Amino acid sequence: MESRDQSNLQLKKASSCYSSIIEKKQTFSPSVIVIGGGFGGIAAARALHDASFQVVLLESRDRLGGRVCTDYSFGFPVDMGASWLHGVCEENPLAPLIGKLGLPLYRTSGDNSVLYDHDLESYALYDIDGKKVPQELVTKIGDVFESILKETDKVRQELSEDISILEAITIVLERRPDLRAEGLSHKVLQWYICRMEGWFASDADTISLKYWDQEELLSGGHGLMVRGYCPVINTLAKGLDIRLGHRVTKIMQRHNGVKVTVEDGRTFVADAAVVAVPLGVLKAKRITFEPRLPEWKETAIADLGVGTENKIALHFDKVFWPNVEFLGVVASSSYGCSYFLNLHKATGHPVLVYMPAGRLALDMEKMSDEAAANVAYMQLKTILPDACEPIQYLVSHWGTDINSLGSYSFDTGKQLAKSIPELCMVPSQLA
């Protein structure tokens, strides 16, 4: 999963929500409870603490980071949540900090390319029968996919109501027979759609045509955190009053502040509270607000979508795969396609990360970790018959994890233009 430019921009917007409070000259030190220990919550707590507020951060997990989760059980860091920095530039608030800490970034191919990448060094695609897809065909269908997406803009301009990007692609292919693909070409096209679904962590039939391309990418391209995001989290959290294992169940506004109740019945009081929990938790109404949130804010929460992308990290005792960033498996539907991130190319460790998204990710969460890891391995064995069995594996469950209930948000089209600016909460979409 990749950290989002949208998150960085929203983080700046969210900080403005507190600026009027911070700038007030007061003779006392006001108190604030920050709820949620992901990037958004820690950044808010850090800013408030440094502005001389009394801050307590309540986190439901037994660790910090939220959907940033650096696992060390392989003997080296593997990010099972956010792992990319999108926009390696000064405008990205994380980039200067990462540089200051001296943390290396592996610059992935394609610069600002997200949905298609014509750098032939970046991936190798295989058919389900194990035959490698010719690079010329991969490039050709990449151009076709780019043309299809451009044509969907015409469909968008013609319609008064929103539809899904998949419906728009279907309309384009009906109008433009020259863009249709059959046989192996069709499978490669489905793989490109699969990659698109991975970016949004949701299936193409749920992604808004009207808003899918409204995200503004920062400059500087993409970088993979070679040593994981954990050092960044630890640096931001240094010196803060953090209470782990504190799952908030209720936030009550009082005449002189707020009272926050955690799962075991304990309460905390402060002048104000900052809610920085994942959107999935808000959508599931895991926290009771008293009085309830304004209707417009509840609508904003309900209308934004939350997708799921998981990681299944397979640790091998040797490298047996080509030296590319991604290994891909093409199929007749995007659901049947898959891709593996090659961590060996970035970190030197013999690890491949299988990354299912959308319905496939949720279906695999119903399996045991062993079964899910075996599905990933068998995909690999199909295209690389000499593949050896993994010696270790890790499996994420972001969709069913009670602390996240999803990976990151995506645009459903339901009043989205109003939802984002009105929902002035600390963002925590990571990938």
Tab-separated table of C-alpha atoms in Angstrom:
chain	number	residue	atom	x	y	z
A	1	MET	CA	0.000	0.000	0.000
A	2	GLU	CA	1.232	3.647	-0.788
A	3	SER	CA	0.961	6.892	1.275
A	4	ARG	CA	-1.260	9.341	-0.524
A	5	ASP	CA	-0.609	12.861	-1.844
A	6	GLN	CA	-4.263	13.485	-1.000
A	7	SER	CA	-3.447	12.660	2.612
A	8	ASN	CA	-0.566	15.143	2.643
A	9	LEU	CA	-2.747	17.918	1.261
A	10	GLN	CA	-5.560	17.088	3.659
A	11	LEU	CA	-3.082	17.032	6.553
A	12	LYS	CA	-2.203	20.624	5.771
A	13	LYS	CA	-5.906	21.495	5.547
A	14	ALA	CA	-6.585	19.699	8.802
A	15	SER	CA	-3.830	21.622	10.561
A	16	SER	CA	-5.599	24.842	9.609
A	17	CYS	CA	-8.587	23.596	11.603
A	18	TYR	CA	-6.482	23.971	14.746
A	19	SER	CA	-4.562	27.119	13.752
A	20	SER	CA	-7.149	29.518	15.115
A	21	ILE	CA	-6.943	27.741	18.453
A	22	ILE	CA	-3.158	27.653	18.508
A	23	GLU	CA	-2.814	31.321	17.625
A	24	LYS	CA	-4.999	32.485	20.519
A	25	LYS	CA	-2.961	34.112	23.242
A	26	GLN	CA	-4.058	32.463	26.434
A	27	THR	CA	-2.712	32.720	29.932
A	28	PHE	CA	-3.222	29.019	30.580
A	29	SER	CA	-2.212	25.870	28.760
A	30	PRO	CA	-5.337	24.308	27.232
A	31	SER	CA	-5.705	20.546	27.154
A	32	VAL	CA	-6.460	18.346	24.157
A	33	ILE	CA	-7.162	14.635	23.789
A	34	VAL	CA	-6.021	13.214	20.460
A	35	ILE	CA	-7.811	9.995	19.505
A	36	GLY	CA	-5.857	7.749	17.161
A	37	GLY	CA	-2.145	7.005	16.958
A	38	GLY	CA	-1.652	6.814	13.212
A	39	PHE	CA	0.230	9.421	11.198
A	40	GLY	CA	-2.647	11.909	11.404
A	41	GLY	CA	-3.081	11.640	15.167
A	42	ILE	CA	0.623	11.708	15.952
A	43	ALA	CA	1.170	14.713	13.669
A	44	ALA	CA	-1.698	16.569	15.368
A	45	ALA	CA	-0.411	15.670	18.836
A	46	ARG	CA	3.107	16.737	17.877
A	47	ALA	CA	1.932	20.129	16.591
A	48	LEU	CA	-0.250	20.779	19.642
A	49	HIS	CA	2.446	19.659	22.075
A	50	ASP	CA	5.018	21.895	20.424
A	51	ALA	CA	2.527	24.780	20.716
A	52	SER	CA	2.448	24.251	24.519
A	53	PHE	CA	-0.885	22.445	24.713
A	54	GLN	CA	-1.369	19.705	27.282
A	55	VAL	CA	-1.841	16.670	25.054
A	56	VAL	CA	-2.818	13.079	25.730
A	57	LEU	CA	-2.978	10.667	22.796
A	58	LEU	CA	-5.260	7.632	23.111
A	59	GLU	CA	-4.538	4.674	20.813
A	60	SER	CA	-6.586	1.473	20.683
A	61	ARG	CA	-3.757	-0.780	19.511
A	62	ASP	CA	-0.787	-1.987	21.520
A	63	ARG	CA	1.483	-0.084	19.142
A	64	LEU	CA	1.701	3.248	17.375
A	65	GLY	CA	1.411	3.853	13.656
A	66	GLY	CA	-2.105	2.757	12.771
A	67	ARG	CA	-1.991	1.568	9.183
A	68	VAL	CA	1.737	2.146	9.254
A	69	CYS	CA	2.976	-1.221	10.500
A	70	THR	CA	6.645	-2.127	10.200
A	71	ASP	CA	7.152	-5.797	11.069
A	72	TYR	CA	10.579	-7.097	12.136
A	73	SER	CA	9.790	-10.807	12.529
A	74	PHE	CA	11.797	-11.698	9.402
A	75	GLY	CA	14.869	-10.208	11.060
A	76	PHE	CA	14.603	-7.026	8.996
A	77	PRO	CA	11.887	-4.384	8.475
A	78	VAL	CA	8.909	-5.116	6.228
A	79	ASP	CA	6.097	-2.576	5.972
A	80	MET	CA	2.772	-4.407	6.060
A	81	GLY	CA	0.848	-1.163	5.697
A	82	ALA	CA	2.033	2.101	4.160
A	83	SER	CA	5.401	1.716	2.482
A	84	TRP	CA	5.693	4.395	-0.207
A	85	LEU	CA	6.259	8.121	-0.123
A	86	HIS	CA	4.316	9.642	-3.017
A	87	GLY	CA	5.781	13.005	-3.923
A	88	VAL	CA	9.440	13.196	-2.901
A	89	CYS	CA	9.469	16.982	-2.648
A	90	GLU	CA	9.429	19.847	-0.154
A	91	GLU	CA	5.648	20.230	-0.503
A	92	ASN	CA	5.213	16.799	1.059
A	93	PRO	CA	5.493	17.333	4.844
A	94	LEU	CA	7.039	13.879	5.310
A	95	ALA	CA	9.816	14.250	2.734
A	96	PRO	CA	12.001	16.748	4.655
A	97	LEU	CA	11.677	14.698	7.857
A	98	ILE	CA	12.639	11.478	6.074
A	99	GLY	CA	15.634	13.260	4.573
A	100	LYS	CA	16.659	14.696	7.937
A	101	LEU	CA	16.547	11.230	9.490
A	102	GLY	CA	18.767	9.907	6.715
A	103	LEU	CA	16.300	7.183	5.787
A	104	PRO	CA	16.968	5.750	2.310
A	105	LEU	CA	14.269	5.711	-0.348
A	106	TYR	CA	14.188	3.308	-3.258
A	107	ARG	CA	12.943	5.383	-6.170
A	108	THR	CA	10.445	3.226	-8.058
A	109	SER	CA	10.144	3.486	-11.826
A	110	GLY	CA	7.714	5.700	-13.629
A	111	ASP	CA	8.126	8.977	-11.683
A	112	ASN	CA	4.533	10.257	-11.410
A	113	SER	CA	3.005	7.370	-13.341
A	114	VAL	CA	0.342	5.657	-11.270
A	115	LEU	CA	-1.934	3.570	-13.451
A	116	TYR	CA	0.383	2.666	-16.292
A	117	ASP	CA	4.152	2.568	-16.604
A	118	HIS	CA	6.038	2.146	-19.850
A	119	ASP	CA	9.404	1.544	-18.175
A	120	LEU	CA	10.081	-2.038	-19.256
A	121	GLU	CA	12.559	-2.498	-16.395
A	122	SER	CA	9.794	-2.138	-13.818
A	123	TYR	CA	7.761	-5.316	-14.276
A	124	ALA	CA	7.428	-8.719	-15.905
A	125	LEU	CA	3.995	-10.139	-16.718
A	126	TYR	CA	3.109	-13.805	-17.093
A	127	ASP	CA	0.061	-15.663	-18.346
A	128	ILE	CA	-1.540	-18.191	-16.023
A	129	ASP	CA	0.175	-20.959	-18.041
A	130	GLY	CA	3.563	-19.606	-17.018
A	131	LYS	CA	4.469	-18.070	-20.371
A	132	LYS	CA	5.941	-14.587	-20.165
A	133	VAL	CA	3.945	-11.851	-21.872
A	134	PRO	CA	6.056	-10.142	-24.565
A	135	GLN	CA	7.151	-6.705	-23.405
A	136	GLU	CA	6.036	-5.239	-26.721
A	137	LEU	CA	2.476	-6.365	-25.986
A	138	VAL	CA	2.629	-4.973	-22.450
A	139	THR	CA	3.674	-1.595	-23.847
A	140	LYS	CA	1.048	-1.691	-26.594
A	141	ILE	CA	-1.808	-2.459	-24.185
A	142	GLY	CA	-0.476	0.168	-21.813
A	143	ASP	CA	-0.972	2.700	-24.599
A	144	VAL	CA	-4.455	1.296	-25.248
A	145	PHE	CA	-5.371	1.584	-21.570
A	146	GLU	CA	-4.164	5.173	-21.512
A	147	SER	CA	-6.317	5.931	-24.561
A	148	ILE	CA	-9.345	4.271	-22.947
A	149	LEU	CA	-8.976	6.385	-19.817
A	150	LYS	CA	-8.748	9.538	-21.922
A	151	GLU	CA	-11.920	8.519	-23.756
A	152	THR	CA	-13.762	8.075	-20.450
A	153	ASP	CA	-13.406	11.819	-19.956
A	154	LYS	CA	-15.711	12.342	-22.938
A	155	VAL	CA	-18.256	10.025	-21.326
A	156	ARG	CA	-17.988	12.020	-18.111
A	157	GLN	CA	-18.703	15.282	-19.901
A	158	GLU	CA	-21.793	13.812	-21.565
A	159	LEU	CA	-23.443	12.546	-18.381
A	160	SER	CA	-25.208	14.595	-15.741
A	161	GLU	CA	-25.074	11.767	-13.205
A	162	ASP	CA	-22.038	9.850	-12.052
A	163	ILE	CA	-21.295	6.237	-13.001
A	164	SER	CA	-18.430	3.891	-12.183
A	165	ILE	CA	-15.157	3.948	-14.088
A	166	LEU	CA	-15.841	0.350	-15.167
A	167	GLU	CA	-19.173	1.368	-16.717
A	168	ALA	CA	-17.400	4.182	-18.529
A	169	ILE	CA	-14.733	1.801	-19.857
A	170	THR	CA	-17.505	-0.477	-21.143
A	171	ILE	CA	-19.130	2.456	-22.958
A	172	VAL	CA	-15.793	3.441	-24.506
A	173	LEU	CA	-15.141	-0.087	-25.773
A	174	GLU	CA	-18.627	-0.226	-27.305
A	175	ARG	CA	-17.946	3.011	-29.163
A	176	ARG	CA	-14.340	2.293	-30.080
A	177	PRO	CA	-13.914	-1.235	-31.472
A	178	ASP	CA	-10.292	-0.351	-32.274
A	179	LEU	CA	-9.554	-0.220	-28.534
A	180	ARG	CA	-11.015	-3.635	-27.795
A	181	ALA	CA	-8.641	-6.446	-26.898
A	182	GLU	CA	-8.977	-10.190	-27.250
A	183	GLY	CA	-7.043	-13.219	-26.094
A	184	LEU	CA	-3.785	-12.411	-24.323
A	185	SER	CA	-4.228	-8.697	-25.043
A	186	HIS	CA	-7.532	-8.755	-23.145
A	187	LYS	CA	-5.803	-10.383	-20.176
A	188	VAL	CA	-3.105	-7.704	-20.137
A	189	LEU	CA	-5.787	-5.006	-20.242
A	190	GLN	CA	-7.458	-6.638	-17.245
A	191	TRP	CA	-4.116	-6.531	-15.442
A	192	TYR	CA	-3.926	-2.772	-15.960
A	193	ILE	CA	-7.427	-2.478	-14.504
A	194	CYS	CA	-6.243	-4.651	-11.600
A	195	ARG	CA	-3.396	-2.195	-10.947
A	196	MET	CA	-5.889	0.666	-11.042
A	197	GLU	CA	-8.025	-1.145	-8.476
A	198	GLY	CA	-4.939	-1.551	-6.309
A	199	TRP	CA	-4.352	2.199	-6.350
A	200	PHE	CA	-7.891	2.827	-5.087
A	201	ALA	CA	-8.064	-0.384	-2.983
A	202	SER	CA	-11.458	-1.021	-4.534
A	203	ASP	CA	-13.035	-2.615	-7.581
A	204	ALA	CA	-13.515	-0.611	-10.749
A	205	ASP	CA	-17.302	-0.953	-10.527
A	206	THR	CA	-17.268	1.104	-7.301
A	207	ILE	CA	-14.872	3.876	-8.337
A	208	SER	CA	-16.386	7.202	-9.384
A	209	LEU	CA	-15.980	8.222	-13.017
A	210	LYS	CA	-16.517	11.832	-12.055
A	211	TYR	CA	-13.801	12.001	-9.428
A	212	TRP	CA	-11.348	9.144	-10.030
A	213	ASP	CA	-8.652	11.394	-11.519
A	214	GLN	CA	-9.160	14.474	-9.344
A	215	GLU	CA	-6.247	13.675	-7.046
A	216	GLU	CA	-3.355	16.072	-7.555
A	217	LEU	CA	-0.037	14.244	-7.469
A	218	LEU	CA	2.905	16.003	-5.904
A	219	SER	CA	6.101	16.257	-7.909
A	220	GLY	CA	9.183	14.165	-7.305
A	221	GLY	CA	7.877	10.704	-8.096
A	222	HIS	CA	7.583	7.790	-5.687
A	223	GLY	CA	9.945	6.311	-3.130
A	224	LEU	CA	9.756	3.048	-1.166
A	225	MET	CA	10.833	3.236	2.482
A	226	VAL	CA	13.797	0.835	2.535
A	227	ARG	CA	13.964	0.669	6.346
A	228	GLY	CA	10.232	1.013	6.880
A	229	TYR	CA	8.120	3.856	8.230
A	230	CYS	CA	8.556	2.943	11.912
A	231	PRO	CA	11.527	5.316	12.488
A	232	VAL	CA	9.420	8.230	11.232
A	233	ILE	CA	6.548	7.348	13.577
A	234	ASN	CA	8.921	7.011	16.538
A	235	THR	CA	10.521	10.375	15.810
A	236	LEU	CA	7.189	12.205	15.615
A	237	ALA	CA	5.956	10.509	18.802
A	238	LYS	CA	9.036	11.229	20.913
A	239	GLY	CA	8.151	12.972	24.178
A	240	LEU	CA	4.367	12.715	23.756
A	241	ASP	CA	2.008	11.395	26.444
A	242	ILE	CA	0.699	8.286	24.685
A	243	ARG	CA	-1.702	5.724	26.142
A	244	LEU	CA	-1.739	2.458	24.202
A	245	GLY	CA	-4.576	-0.041	24.524
A	246	HIS	CA	-7.116	2.744	25.023
A	247	ARG	CA	-10.023	2.096	22.650
A	248	VAL	CA	-12.339	5.109	22.669
A	249	THR	CA	-16.040	4.258	22.609
A	250	LYS	CA	-17.688	7.602	23.376
A	251	ILE	CA	-16.970	11.310	23.012
A	252	MET	CA	-19.281	13.643	24.910
A	253	GLN	CA	-19.237	17.386	24.506
A	254	ARG	CA	-19.707	19.299	27.754
A	255	HIS	CA	-20.258	22.969	28.458
A	256	ASN	CA	-16.609	23.363	29.417
A	257	GLY	CA	-14.918	20.826	27.155
A	258	VAL	CA	-15.144	17.137	26.311
A	259	LYS	CA	-15.279	13.827	28.148
A	260	VAL	CA	-13.842	10.787	26.397
A	261	THR	CA	-14.723	7.258	27.501
A	262	VAL	CA	-12.591	4.222	26.698
A	263	GLU	CA	-13.643	0.591	26.432
A	264	ASP	CA	-12.951	-0.346	30.051
A	265	GLY	CA	-15.052	2.541	31.355
A	266	ARG	CA	-12.289	4.971	32.243
A	267	THR	CA	-12.840	8.586	31.268
A	268	PHE	CA	-10.589	11.445	30.228
A	269	VAL	CA	-11.542	15.119	30.201
A	270	ALA	CA	-10.015	18.003	28.276
A	271	ASP	CA	-10.825	21.333	26.723
A	272	ALA	CA	-11.018	19.789	23.247
A	273	ALA	CA	-10.576	16.550	21.330
A	274	VAL	CA	-9.064	15.775	17.954
A	275	VAL	CA	-10.577	12.708	16.282
A	276	ALA	CA	-7.948	11.058	14.084
A	277	VAL	CA	-9.289	7.532	13.724
A	278	PRO	CA	-9.572	5.829	10.311
A	279	LEU	CA	-12.586	6.608	8.153
A	280	GLY	CA	-13.596	2.943	8.312
A	281	VAL	CA	-13.981	3.191	12.087
A	282	LEU	CA	-16.129	6.307	11.738
A	283	LYS	CA	-18.291	4.680	9.060
A	284	ALA	CA	-18.862	1.669	11.328
A	285	LYS	CA	-19.919	4.032	14.148
A	286	ARG	CA	-17.536	2.409	16.598
A	287	ILE	CA	-17.439	5.697	18.491
A	288	THR	CA	-20.593	7.300	19.887
A	289	PHE	CA	-20.725	11.090	19.673
A	290	GLU	CA	-22.891	12.968	22.166
A	291	PRO	CA	-24.463	15.062	20.865
A	292	ARG	CA	-24.361	13.282	17.510
A	293	LEU	CA	-22.339	14.790	14.717
A	294	PRO	CA	-24.072	17.327	12.455
A	295	GLU	CA	-26.011	15.709	9.625
A	296	TRP	CA	-23.717	17.157	6.974
A	297	LYS	CA	-20.708	15.590	8.642
A	298	GLU	CA	-22.417	12.206	9.028
A	299	THR	CA	-23.317	12.378	5.337
A	300	ALA	CA	-19.723	13.161	4.425
A	301	ILE	CA	-18.521	10.131	6.395
A	302	ALA	CA	-21.150	7.870	4.833
A	303	ASP	CA	-20.531	9.020	1.265
A	304	LEU	CA	-16.766	8.520	1.170
A	305	GLY	CA	-15.680	4.998	0.286
A	306	VAL	CA	-13.101	2.877	2.088
A	307	GLY	CA	-11.256	0.214	0.146
A	308	THR	CA	-9.070	-2.675	1.226
A	309	GLU	CA	-5.636	-3.636	-0.010
A	310	ASN	CA	-3.628	-6.252	1.845
A	311	LYS	CA	-0.103	-7.562	1.799
A	312	ILE	CA	1.074	-11.143	1.968
A	313	ALA	CA	4.840	-11.057	2.426
A	314	LEU	CA	6.675	-14.245	1.441
A	315	HIS	CA	10.238	-14.650	2.755
A	316	PHE	CA	12.448	-17.058	0.804
A	317	ASP	CA	15.920	-18.429	1.463
A	318	LYS	CA	17.068	-17.452	-2.028
A	319	VAL	CA	16.066	-15.319	-4.997
A	320	PHE	CA	14.629	-17.226	-7.971
A	321	TRP	CA	12.705	-14.452	-9.740
A	322	PRO	CA	13.704	-11.810	-12.307
A	323	ASN	CA	15.184	-8.520	-11.138
A	324	VAL	CA	12.112	-6.344	-11.738
A	325	GLU	CA	10.020	-4.214	-9.387
A	326	PHE	CA	6.767	-6.060	-10.055
A	327	LEU	CA	5.860	-9.574	-11.120
A	328	GLY	CA	2.371	-9.752	-12.597
A	329	VAL	CA	-0.075	-12.527	-13.445
A	330	VAL	CA	-2.617	-11.730	-16.169
A	331	ALA	CA	-6.071	-13.303	-16.377
A	332	SER	CA	-9.418	-12.928	-18.131
A	333	SER	CA	-10.762	-10.700	-15.322
A	334	SER	CA	-9.136	-8.143	-13.063
A	335	TYR	CA	-10.216	-10.257	-10.078
A	336	GLY	CA	-8.057	-13.106	-11.367
A	337	CYS	CA	-5.011	-10.922	-12.000
A	338	SER	CA	-2.339	-10.376	-9.395
A	339	TYR	CA	0.995	-8.739	-8.781
A	340	PHE	CA	3.973	-9.128	-6.472
A	341	LEU	CA	6.226	-6.338	-5.232
A	342	ASN	CA	9.882	-7.405	-5.368
A	343	LEU	CA	11.435	-6.165	-2.132
A	344	HIS	CA	14.775	-7.726	-3.049
A	345	LYS	CA	15.285	-5.101	-5.740
A	346	ALA	CA	14.618	-2.334	-3.219
A	347	THR	CA	16.058	-3.701	0.031
A	348	GLY	CA	18.272	-6.660	-0.825
A	349	HIS	CA	16.105	-9.073	1.169
A	350	PRO	CA	14.585	-12.147	-0.591
A	351	VAL	CA	10.949	-11.131	-0.140
A	352	LEU	CA	8.011	-10.928	-2.535
A	353	VAL	CA	4.837	-9.151	-1.440
A	354	TYR	CA	1.522	-10.268	-2.939
A	355	MET	CA	-0.947	-7.355	-2.925
A	356	PRO	CA	-4.647	-8.241	-3.388
A	357	ALA	CA	-7.155	-5.378	-3.392
A	358	GLY	CA	-10.909	-4.852	-3.366
A	359	ARG	CA	-13.155	-7.913	-3.283
A	360	LEU	CA	-10.197	-10.252	-3.699
A	361	ALA	CA	-8.555	-8.808	-0.584
A	362	LEU	CA	-11.757	-9.184	1.436
A	363	ASP	CA	-12.296	-12.734	0.173
A	364	MET	CA	-8.774	-13.685	1.199
A	365	GLU	CA	-9.304	-12.217	4.661
A	366	LYS	CA	-11.859	-14.989	5.197
A	367	MET	CA	-9.039	-17.532	4.890
A	368	SER	CA	-6.520	-18.549	7.508
A	369	ASP	CA	-3.124	-16.870	7.202
A	370	GLU	CA	-1.631	-20.175	6.083
A	371	ALA	CA	-4.252	-20.603	3.355
A	372	ALA	CA	-3.841	-17.011	2.157
A	373	ALA	CA	-0.064	-17.384	2.001
A	374	ASN	CA	-0.498	-20.617	0.065
A	375	VAL	CA	-2.758	-18.892	-2.485
A	376	ALA	CA	-0.046	-16.299	-3.041
A	377	TYR	CA	2.650	-18.963	-3.301
A	378	MET	CA	0.651	-21.057	-5.782
A	379	GLN	CA	0.180	-17.966	-7.982
A	380	LEU	CA	3.943	-17.617	-7.947
A	381	LYS	CA	4.519	-21.328	-8.554
A	382	THR	CA	2.252	-21.176	-11.600
A	383	ILE	CA	4.371	-18.577	-13.358
A	384	LEU	CA	7.746	-19.636	-11.936
A	385	PRO	CA	7.772	-23.452	-11.703
A	386	ASP	CA	11.158	-23.472	-9.957
A	387	ALA	CA	9.824	-21.366	-7.084
A	388	CYS	CA	10.860	-22.717	-3.687
A	389	GLU	CA	8.519	-22.619	-0.709
A	390	PRO	CA	8.682	-19.581	1.572
A	391	ILE	CA	10.433	-20.030	4.898
A	392	GLN	CA	8.234	-17.383	6.570
A	393	TYR	CA	5.171	-15.341	5.715
A	394	LEU	CA	3.200	-12.361	7.006
A	395	VAL	CA	-0.448	-11.545	6.226
A	396	SER	CA	-2.284	-8.255	6.803
A	397	HIS	CA	-6.033	-7.953	7.473
A	398	TRP	CA	-6.806	-4.252	7.061
A	399	GLY	CA	-10.416	-4.812	5.998
A	400	THR	CA	-11.495	-6.743	9.100
A	401	ASP	CA	-9.058	-5.238	11.602
A	402	ILE	CA	-11.359	-3.536	14.129
A	403	ASN	CA	-8.836	-0.701	14.420
A	404	SER	CA	-8.906	0.189	10.721
A	405	LEU	CA	-11.827	-1.467	8.858
A	406	GLY	CA	-10.210	-0.662	5.537
A	407	SER	CA	-6.990	0.560	4.002
A	408	TYR	CA	-7.724	4.006	2.580
A	409	SER	CA	-10.511	6.075	1.125
A	410	PHE	CA	-11.591	6.375	-2.488
A	411	ASP	CA	-14.077	8.467	-4.428
A	412	THR	CA	-17.533	6.944	-4.743
A	413	GLY	CA	-19.025	10.069	-6.308
A	414	LYS	CA	-21.658	10.560	-3.613
A	415	GLN	CA	-21.473	14.296	-2.935
A	416	LEU	CA	-17.684	13.964	-2.860
A	417	ALA	CA	-17.039	17.569	-3.814
A	418	LYS	CA	-18.784	18.610	-0.596
A	419	SER	CA	-17.577	15.768	1.591
A	420	ILE	CA	-13.844	16.406	1.537
A	421	PRO	CA	-13.720	20.089	2.573
A	422	GLU	CA	-16.517	19.711	5.103
A	423	LEU	CA	-15.045	16.665	6.802
A	424	CYS	CA	-12.288	18.615	8.514
A	425	MET	CA	-10.697	15.757	10.421
A	426	VAL	CA	-7.119	14.588	10.468
A	427	PRO	CA	-6.630	12.294	7.456
A	428	SER	CA	-5.162	8.849	7.791
A	429	GLN	CA	-5.334	7.351	4.309
A	430	LEU	CA	-2.130	5.436	3.735
A	431	ALA	CA	-1.018	2.949	1.198
